[in-house]
Amino acid sequence: MRCATEIGSAQVAAEVAAAPVLNGGDGAGQHPTQALLDLLTIRSERGQVDGNTIVLCGDLKYGRTVHAGVELYKHYDCRLILVAPDALKMPAEITARLREQGVRIEETSDLAAALAEATVFYMTRIQKERFADPAEYERLKGSYVLTRELVERVNPDVTIMHPLPRVDEITADVDALPGAAYFRQAKNGVYTRMALIALVMGKV
């Protein structure tokens, strides 16, 4: 039997369950409810999804929120910039599939350059629990840190998102910036998941 931390566990459960199954995150695979609330947040913060340049930064190899997110963003007219160290880049099979589907994708390791282009900057943490080798985590943690000074100098109008919890990848002084949307993003998760539960219960 698979546990919920394994990739594909939600699909396995859905295939045998008599009741609807909502995937609240299957290991390093997908996190579709997070992707839906992220989409709601972009719409509420920026007015629409089309036309945005969305930067995804941090752990893109194991980050289930960004894996799920690109499956939604590909249906909109937006540009994606992927920022990660080489060891944590978005899996090649995902980027290849997106490019085949006509999605505009750029990959870089330069946080500041990507921030300058962003309308939405989506930061993720380096996830210690995903590493089999603790030394590799120690080497990569802190690869990217978003500070208030950097945001105000490079792109003060950017919308900043994060699936939470954070460790040290966004400094606390960013919280007071108007574009810091991650706490509003978390609140949107309540509404999104309420709607999903109502939907599967036939209340919508």
mmCIF file of C-alpha atoms in Angstrom:
data_model
loop_
_atom_site.group_PDB
_atom_site.id
_atom_site.type_symbol
_atom_site.label_atom_id
_atom_site.label_comp_id
_atom_site.label_asym_id
_atom_site.label_seq_id
_atom_site.Cartn_x
_atom_site.Cartn_y
_atom_site.Cartn_z
ATOM 1 C CA MET A 1 0.000 0.000 0.000
ATOM 2 C CA ARG A 2 1.271 3.441 -0.879
ATOM 3 C CA CYS A 3 1.478 6.310 1.600
ATOM 4 C CA ALA A 4 0.367 9.857 0.808
ATOM 5 C CA THR A 5 3.958 11.054 0.523
ATOM 6 C CA GLU A 6 4.584 8.932 -2.577
ATOM 7 C CA ILE A 7 4.211 10.287 -6.088
ATOM 8 C CA GLY A 8 1.011 8.945 -7.623
ATOM 9 C CA SER A 9 -0.577 7.922 -4.320
ATOM 10 C CA ALA A 10 -3.653 10.085 -4.895
ATOM 11 C CA GLN A 11 -4.218 8.485 -8.291
ATOM 12 C CA VAL A 12 -3.962 5.013 -6.762
ATOM 13 C CA ALA A 13 -6.505 5.987 -4.101
ATOM 14 C CA ALA A 14 -8.874 7.477 -6.688
ATOM 15 C CA GLU A 15 -8.822 4.285 -8.746
ATOM 16 C CA VAL A 16 -10.108 2.159 -5.859
ATOM 17 C CA ALA A 17 -12.154 4.612 -3.770
ATOM 18 C CA ALA A 18 -15.938 4.763 -3.947
ATOM 19 C CA ALA A 19 -15.864 8.423 -2.851
ATOM 20 C CA PRO A 20 -14.224 11.364 -4.652
ATOM 21 C CA VAL A 21 -10.527 11.862 -3.882
ATOM 22 C CA LEU A 22 -8.993 15.342 -3.737
ATOM 23 C CA ASN A 23 -5.224 15.378 -4.179
ATOM 24 C CA GLY A 24 -3.840 17.538 -1.371
ATOM 25 C CA GLY A 25 -0.275 16.778 -2.430
ATOM 26 C CA ASP A 26 1.406 13.489 -3.355
ATOM 27 C CA GLY A 27 5.023 13.683 -2.287
ATOM 28 C CA ALA A 28 7.136 15.528 -4.846
ATOM 29 C CA GLY A 29 4.561 14.906 -7.573
ATOM 30 C CA GLN A 30 1.561 17.201 -7.787
ATOM 31 C CA HIS A 31 -0.463 19.547 -5.573
ATOM 32 C CA PRO A 32 -3.513 20.557 -7.635
ATOM 33 C CA THR A 33 -5.521 22.248 -4.860
ATOM 34 C CA GLN A 34 -2.540 24.544 -4.269
ATOM 35 C CA ALA A 35 -2.353 25.293 -7.987
ATOM 36 C CA LEU A 36 -6.026 26.304 -8.010
ATOM 37 C CA LEU A 37 -5.626 28.678 -5.076
ATOM 38 C CA ASP A 38 -2.482 30.096 -6.691
ATOM 39 C CA LEU A 39 -4.444 30.793 -9.854
ATOM 40 C CA LEU A 40 -7.140 32.533 -7.794
ATOM 41 C CA THR A 41 -4.455 34.614 -6.093
ATOM 42 C CA ILE A 42 -2.894 35.724 -9.377
ATOM 43 C CA ARG A 43 -6.311 36.747 -10.675
ATOM 44 C CA SER A 44 -7.198 38.647 -7.516
ATOM 45 C CA GLU A 45 -3.794 40.361 -7.251
ATOM 46 C CA ARG A 46 -3.119 41.110 -10.938
ATOM 47 C CA GLY A 47 -6.659 41.241 -12.368
ATOM 48 C CA GLN A 48 -6.087 38.383 -14.818
ATOM 49 C CA VAL A 49 -3.684 35.557 -15.561
ATOM 50 C CA ASP A 50 -3.139 36.364 -19.234
ATOM 51 C CA GLY A 51 -0.245 38.688 -19.947
ATOM 52 C CA ASN A 52 1.743 37.935 -16.797
ATOM 53 C CA THR A 53 5.370 36.926 -16.563
ATOM 54 C CA ILE A 54 5.421 34.315 -13.798
ATOM 55 C CA VAL A 55 8.768 33.498 -12.223
ATOM 56 C CA LEU A 56 9.003 30.172 -10.383
ATOM 57 C CA CYS A 57 12.042 30.096 -8.111
ATOM 58 C CA GLY A 58 13.723 27.626 -5.778
ATOM 59 C CA ASP A 59 13.193 23.881 -5.628
ATOM 60 C CA LEU A 60 11.635 23.158 -8.999
ATOM 61 C CA LYS A 61 12.787 19.539 -9.100
ATOM 62 C CA TYR A 62 10.845 18.346 -6.063
ATOM 63 C CA GLY A 63 8.369 21.235 -5.757
ATOM 64 C CA ARG A 64 4.922 19.718 -6.226
ATOM 65 C CA THR A 65 3.252 23.154 -6.131
ATOM 66 C CA VAL A 66 5.157 24.349 -9.190
ATOM 67 C CA HIS A 67 4.690 21.006 -10.973
ATOM 68 C CA ALA A 68 0.934 21.442 -10.576
ATOM 69 C CA GLY A 69 1.022 25.156 -11.311
ATOM 70 C CA VAL A 70 2.528 24.880 -14.774
ATOM 71 C CA GLU A 71 -0.275 22.496 -15.744
ATOM 72 C CA LEU A 72 -2.680 25.421 -15.235
ATOM 73 C CA TYR A 73 -0.502 28.284 -16.486
ATOM 74 C CA LYS A 74 -0.059 26.528 -19.832
ATOM 75 C CA HIS A 75 -3.718 27.251 -20.600
ATOM 76 C CA TYR A 76 -3.114 31.021 -20.378
ATOM 77 C CA ASP A 77 -1.144 33.526 -22.382
ATOM 78 C CA CYS A 78 1.660 33.965 -19.890
ATOM 79 C CA ARG A 79 5.421 33.663 -19.908
ATOM 80 C CA LEU A 80 7.261 31.419 -17.453
ATOM 81 C CA ILE A 81 10.768 31.993 -16.125
ATOM 82 C CA LEU A 82 12.208 29.112 -14.108
ATOM 83 C CA VAL A 83 14.936 29.987 -11.591
ATOM 84 C CA ALA A 84 16.825 27.171 -9.891
ATOM 85 C CA PRO A 85 20.315 25.826 -9.280
ATOM 86 C CA ASP A 86 21.259 23.088 -11.740
ATOM 87 C CA ALA A 87 20.598 20.351 -9.173
ATOM 88 C CA LEU A 88 17.031 21.547 -8.594
ATOM 89 C CA LYS A 89 15.889 22.490 -12.097
ATOM 90 C CA MET A 90 12.389 21.666 -13.288
ATOM 91 C CA PRO A 91 12.406 18.065 -14.595
ATOM 92 C CA ALA A 92 13.330 18.001 -18.269
ATOM 93 C CA GLU A 93 10.267 15.931 -19.191
ATOM 94 C CA ILE A 94 8.010 18.686 -17.834
ATOM 95 C CA THR A 95 9.761 21.552 -19.627
ATOM 96 C CA ALA A 96 9.953 19.566 -22.872
ATOM 97 C CA ARG A 97 6.236 18.814 -22.775
ATOM 98 C CA LEU A 98 5.362 22.444 -22.055
ATOM 99 C CA ARG A 99 7.514 23.701 -24.922
ATOM 100 C CA GLU A 100 5.863 21.185 -27.257
ATOM 101 C CA GLN A 101 2.529 22.668 -26.181
ATOM 102 C CA GLY A 102 3.710 26.159 -27.096
ATOM 103 C CA VAL A 103 4.351 27.526 -23.599
ATOM 104 C CA ARG A 104 6.972 30.285 -23.422
ATOM 105 C CA ILE A 105 9.616 29.081 -20.956
ATOM 106 C CA GLU A 106 13.011 30.450 -20.006
ATOM 107 C CA GLU A 107 15.418 28.811 -17.547
ATOM 108 C CA THR A 108 18.069 30.686 -15.581
ATOM 109 C CA SER A 109 19.956 30.664 -12.293
ATOM 110 C CA ASP A 110 19.915 34.480 -11.994
ATOM 111 C CA LEU A 111 17.314 35.525 -9.409
ATOM 112 C CA ALA A 112 17.755 39.290 -9.822
ATOM 113 C CA ALA A 113 17.478 39.190 -13.613
ATOM 114 C CA ALA A 114 14.296 37.115 -13.425
ATOM 115 C CA LEU A 115 12.834 39.371 -10.726
ATOM 116 C CA ALA A 116 13.296 42.354 -13.009
ATOM 117 C CA GLU A 117 11.090 40.679 -15.631
ATOM 118 C CA ALA A 118 8.423 39.349 -13.278
ATOM 119 C CA THR A 119 4.890 40.502 -12.656
ATOM 120 C CA VAL A 120 4.441 37.484 -10.342
ATOM 121 C CA PHE A 121 7.366 36.021 -8.395
ATOM 122 C CA TYR A 122 6.604 32.596 -6.910
ATOM 123 C CA MET A 123 9.220 31.537 -4.369
ATOM 124 C CA THR A 124 9.534 28.007 -2.998
ATOM 125 C CA ARG A 125 11.684 26.648 -0.190
ATOM 126 C CA ILE A 126 14.494 24.143 -0.582
ATOM 127 C CA GLN A 127 12.807 21.093 0.956
ATOM 128 C CA LYS A 128 15.072 19.221 3.362
ATOM 129 C CA GLU A 129 12.712 16.240 3.499
ATOM 130 C CA ARG A 130 13.155 15.572 -0.234
ATOM 131 C CA PHE A 131 16.897 14.937 -0.004
ATOM 132 C CA ALA A 132 18.307 11.460 0.529
ATOM 133 C CA ASP A 133 21.737 13.014 1.110
ATOM 134 C CA PRO A 134 21.792 15.607 3.955
ATOM 135 C CA ALA A 135 25.060 17.030 2.601
ATOM 136 C CA GLU A 136 23.365 17.874 -0.690
ATOM 137 C CA TYR A 137 20.659 19.780 1.183
ATOM 138 C CA GLU A 138 23.271 21.684 3.186
ATOM 139 C CA ARG A 139 25.011 22.615 -0.058
ATOM 140 C CA LEU A 140 21.859 23.911 -1.729
ATOM 141 C CA LYS A 141 19.897 25.512 1.113
ATOM 142 C CA GLY A 142 19.900 29.274 0.946
ATOM 143 C CA SER A 143 20.586 29.233 -2.802
ATOM 144 C CA TYR A 144 18.076 32.035 -3.258
ATOM 145 C CA VAL A 145 16.916 34.640 -0.754
ATOM 146 C CA LEU A 146 14.399 37.346 -1.613
ATOM 147 C CA THR A 147 14.985 40.479 0.484
ATOM 148 C CA ARG A 148 13.099 43.746 0.803
ATOM 149 C CA GLU A 149 16.123 45.678 -0.436
ATOM 150 C CA LEU A 150 16.293 43.551 -3.582
ATOM 151 C CA VAL A 151 12.578 43.853 -4.342
ATOM 152 C CA GLU A 152 12.504 47.629 -3.806
ATOM 153 C CA ARG A 153 15.618 48.131 -5.918
ATOM 154 C CA VAL A 154 14.789 45.788 -8.793
ATOM 155 C CA ASN A 155 10.988 45.503 -9.082
ATOM 156 C CA PRO A 156 8.832 47.156 -6.393
ATOM 157 C CA ASP A 157 5.588 46.476 -8.285
ATOM 158 C CA VAL A 158 5.967 42.679 -8.349
ATOM 159 C CA THR A 159 3.443 40.340 -6.728
ATOM 160 C CA ILE A 160 5.257 37.913 -4.419
ATOM 161 C CA MET A 161 3.796 34.484 -3.727
ATOM 162 C CA HIS A 162 4.911 31.464 -1.696
ATOM 163 C CA PRO A 163 3.035 28.231 -0.874
ATOM 164 C CA LEU A 164 4.335 28.365 2.726
ATOM 165 C CA PRO A 165 5.820 27.463 5.090
ATOM 166 C CA ARG A 166 8.967 29.441 4.435
ATOM 167 C CA VAL A 167 12.353 28.900 5.996
ATOM 168 C CA ASP A 168 14.752 31.701 5.076
ATOM 169 C CA GLU A 169 14.090 32.198 1.357
ATOM 170 C CA ILE A 170 11.956 35.322 1.921
ATOM 171 C CA THR A 171 13.170 37.638 4.657
ATOM 172 C CA ALA A 172 10.578 38.834 7.178
ATOM 173 C CA ASP A 173 10.962 42.475 6.140
ATOM 174 C CA VAL A 174 9.349 41.620 2.787
ATOM 175 C CA ASP A 175 6.046 40.917 4.574
ATOM 176 C CA ALA A 176 5.101 44.593 4.827
ATOM 177 C CA LEU A 177 5.479 45.276 1.093
ATOM 178 C CA PRO A 178 2.188 45.844 -0.779
ATOM 179 C CA GLY A 179 3.063 43.111 -3.268
ATOM 180 C CA ALA A 180 3.719 40.467 -0.607
ATOM 181 C CA ALA A 181 0.671 38.304 -1.323
ATOM 182 C CA TYR A 182 1.570 35.017 0.379
ATOM 183 C CA PHE A 183 -0.620 35.473 3.452
ATOM 184 C CA ARG A 184 -3.556 36.491 1.242
ATOM 185 C CA GLN A 185 -2.654 33.474 -0.890
ATOM 186 C CA ALA A 186 -2.965 31.197 2.148
ATOM 187 C CA LYS A 187 -6.366 32.699 2.943
ATOM 188 C CA ASN A 188 -7.475 32.004 -0.617
ATOM 189 C CA GLY A 189 -6.672 28.357 0.085
ATOM 190 C CA VAL A 190 -9.519 28.224 2.592
ATOM 191 C CA TYR A 191 -12.048 29.455 0.025
ATOM 192 C CA THR A 192 -10.698 27.247 -2.764
ATOM 193 C CA ARG A 193 -10.803 24.072 -0.713
ATOM 194 C CA MET A 194 -14.250 24.908 0.676
ATOM 195 C CA ALA A 195 -15.456 25.200 -2.916
ATOM 196 C CA LEU A 196 -13.852 21.884 -3.903
ATOM 197 C CA ILE A 197 -15.397 20.063 -0.962
ATOM 198 C CA ALA A 198 -18.795 21.569 -1.751
ATOM 199 C CA LEU A 199 -18.383 20.523 -5.387
ATOM 200 C CA VAL A 200 -17.649 16.864 -4.653
ATOM 201 C CA MET A 201 -20.496 16.770 -2.138
ATOM 202 C CA GLY A 202 -22.917 17.994 -4.779
ATOM 203 C CA LYS A 203 -23.578 21.294 -3.050
ATOM 204 C CA VAL A 204 -22.574 23.444 -6.026
#
